């Protein structure tokens, strides 16, 4: 089990997309309010999460977000705000490049992360309603905890989609694992060619699962809410929509009756 003192939640944020293509929520004011709402949720819920790092990469002023956090932090959780301005890279490198760069810089600067054994990276615009259950069900000795899809169902039914990727919305890693395998990866991989963080993490799991303490599936189905960061068929995916909830119920059942089927 992950102890409260061992864990820091890293919420990654980019309030102003600064012309990033394919962003599902382009208006900075809307994005800012979404980040406020999500941060407030983690301050009010998930008692196992006692340390929160909010890292923003577009140089957006954090005054409103900090003011809201002060009001909603009734449990007196430790919270650290990191303001960065590191989105001046070529737009064709995409959101994955920016996310990995933000993670690197946040780990370099955060005192709360430095005092923790594990870091849980969470996309700051989304909610994970059962984060505590996921953390409670995880063993206390691992280096990388994630949730992968690994199946050929799309190919079998001739559907569009990728059945081989890692969910990048939430994953947990030891700082040493990040240092050895993830630090600097934004500069090492061809993200301008369509490679994405979901593929990078999947490839990392496949490369290290036999030599490192890697857990590639959560014991419980994650319950996400919010909007996806990308468009599907010109529409933004809503994780709270009935279709998405049904898919999660099917996956939850498969974790119990066919844990080897990573759908």
mmCIF file of N, CA and C in Angstrom, residues 17-24 26 89-96 229-231:
data_model
loop_
_atom_site.group_PDB
_atom_site.id
_atom_site.type_symbol
_atom_site.label_atom_id
_atom_site.label_comp_id
_atom_site.label_asym_id
_atom_site.label_seq_id
_atom_site.Cartn_x
_atom_site.Cartn_y
_atom_site.Cartn_z
ATOM 1 N N UNK A 17 -3.405 27.492 -24.528
ATOM 2 C CA UNK A 17 -2.825 26.559 -25.506
ATOM 3 C C UNK A 17 -1.845 27.214 -26.485
ATOM 4 N N UNK A 18 -1.890 28.548 -26.609
ATOM 5 C CA UNK A 18 -0.927 29.263 -27.460
ATOM 6 C C UNK A 18 -0.849 28.699 -28.881
ATOM 7 N N UNK A 19 -2.019 28.439 -29.465
ATOM 8 C CA UNK A 19 -2.051 27.995 -30.855
ATOM 9 C C UNK A 19 -1.786 26.517 -31.067
ATOM 10 N N UNK A 20 -1.777 25.720 -30.006
ATOM 11 C CA UNK A 20 -1.589 24.280 -30.176
ATOM 12 C C UNK A 20 -2.768 23.712 -30.963
ATOM 13 N N UNK A 21 -2.518 23.028 -32.091
ATOM 14 C CA UNK A 21 -3.625 22.503 -32.907
ATOM 15 C C UNK A 21 -4.320 21.322 -32.230
ATOM 16 N N UNK A 22 -5.608 21.147 -32.561
ATOM 17 C CA UNK A 22 -6.349 19.991 -32.100
ATOM 18 C C UNK A 22 -6.701 20.012 -30.635
ATOM 19 N N UNK A 23 -6.733 21.184 -29.998
ATOM 20 C CA UNK A 23 -7.071 21.282 -28.584
ATOM 21 C C UNK A 23 -8.584 21.350 -28.438
ATOM 22 N N UNK A 24 -9.158 20.507 -27.601
ATOM 23 C CA UNK A 24 -10.606 20.404 -27.511
ATOM 24 C C UNK A 24 -11.237 21.535 -26.707
ATOM 25 N N UNK A 26 -10.177 25.254 -26.335
ATOM 26 C CA UNK A 26 -9.155 26.231 -26.697
ATOM 27 C C UNK A 26 -9.186 27.531 -25.904
ATOM 28 N N UNK A 89 7.965 25.830 -28.070
ATOM 29 C CA UNK A 89 8.503 24.833 -28.984
ATOM 30 C C UNK A 89 7.632 24.780 -30.244
ATOM 31 N N UNK A 90 8.145 24.226 -31.356
ATOM 32 C CA UNK A 90 7.347 24.144 -32.590
ATOM 33 C C UNK A 90 6.033 23.408 -32.368
ATOM 34 N N UNK A 91 4.935 23.976 -32.859
ATOM 35 C CA UNK A 91 3.600 23.408 -32.622
ATOM 36 C C UNK A 91 3.460 21.987 -33.164
ATOM 37 N N UNK A 92 4.230 21.646 -34.198
ATOM 38 C CA UNK A 92 4.089 20.313 -34.792
ATOM 39 C C UNK A 92 4.566 19.207 -33.853
ATOM 40 N N UNK A 93 5.307 19.562 -32.820
ATOM 41 C CA UNK A 93 5.734 18.552 -31.847
ATOM 42 C C UNK A 93 4.575 18.081 -30.974
ATOM 43 N N UNK A 94 3.549 18.908 -30.820
ATOM 44 C CA UNK A 94 2.311 18.488 -30.222
ATOM 45 C C UNK A 94 2.275 18.498 -28.700
ATOM 46 N N UNK A 95 1.102 18.076 -28.190
ATOM 47 C CA UNK A 95 0.834 18.126 -26.754
ATOM 48 C C UNK A 95 1.689 17.134 -25.970
ATOM 49 N N UNK A 96 2.023 15.994 -26.563
ATOM 50 C CA UNK A 96 2.832 15.001 -25.845
ATOM 51 C C UNK A 96 4.206 15.556 -25.500
ATOM 52 N N UNK A 229 -8.513 15.671 -24.320
ATOM 53 C CA UNK A 229 -7.736 16.784 -24.835
ATOM 54 C C UNK A 229 -7.693 16.848 -26.341
ATOM 55 N N UNK A 230 -8.356 15.900 -27.016
ATOM 56 C CA UNK A 230 -8.307 15.831 -28.478
ATOM 57 C C UNK A 230 -9.711 15.603 -29.012
ATOM 58 N N UNK A 231 -9.835 15.695 -30.317
ATOM 59 C CA UNK A 231 -11.119 15.480 -30.975
ATOM 60 C C UNK A 231 -11.193 14.080 -31.569
#
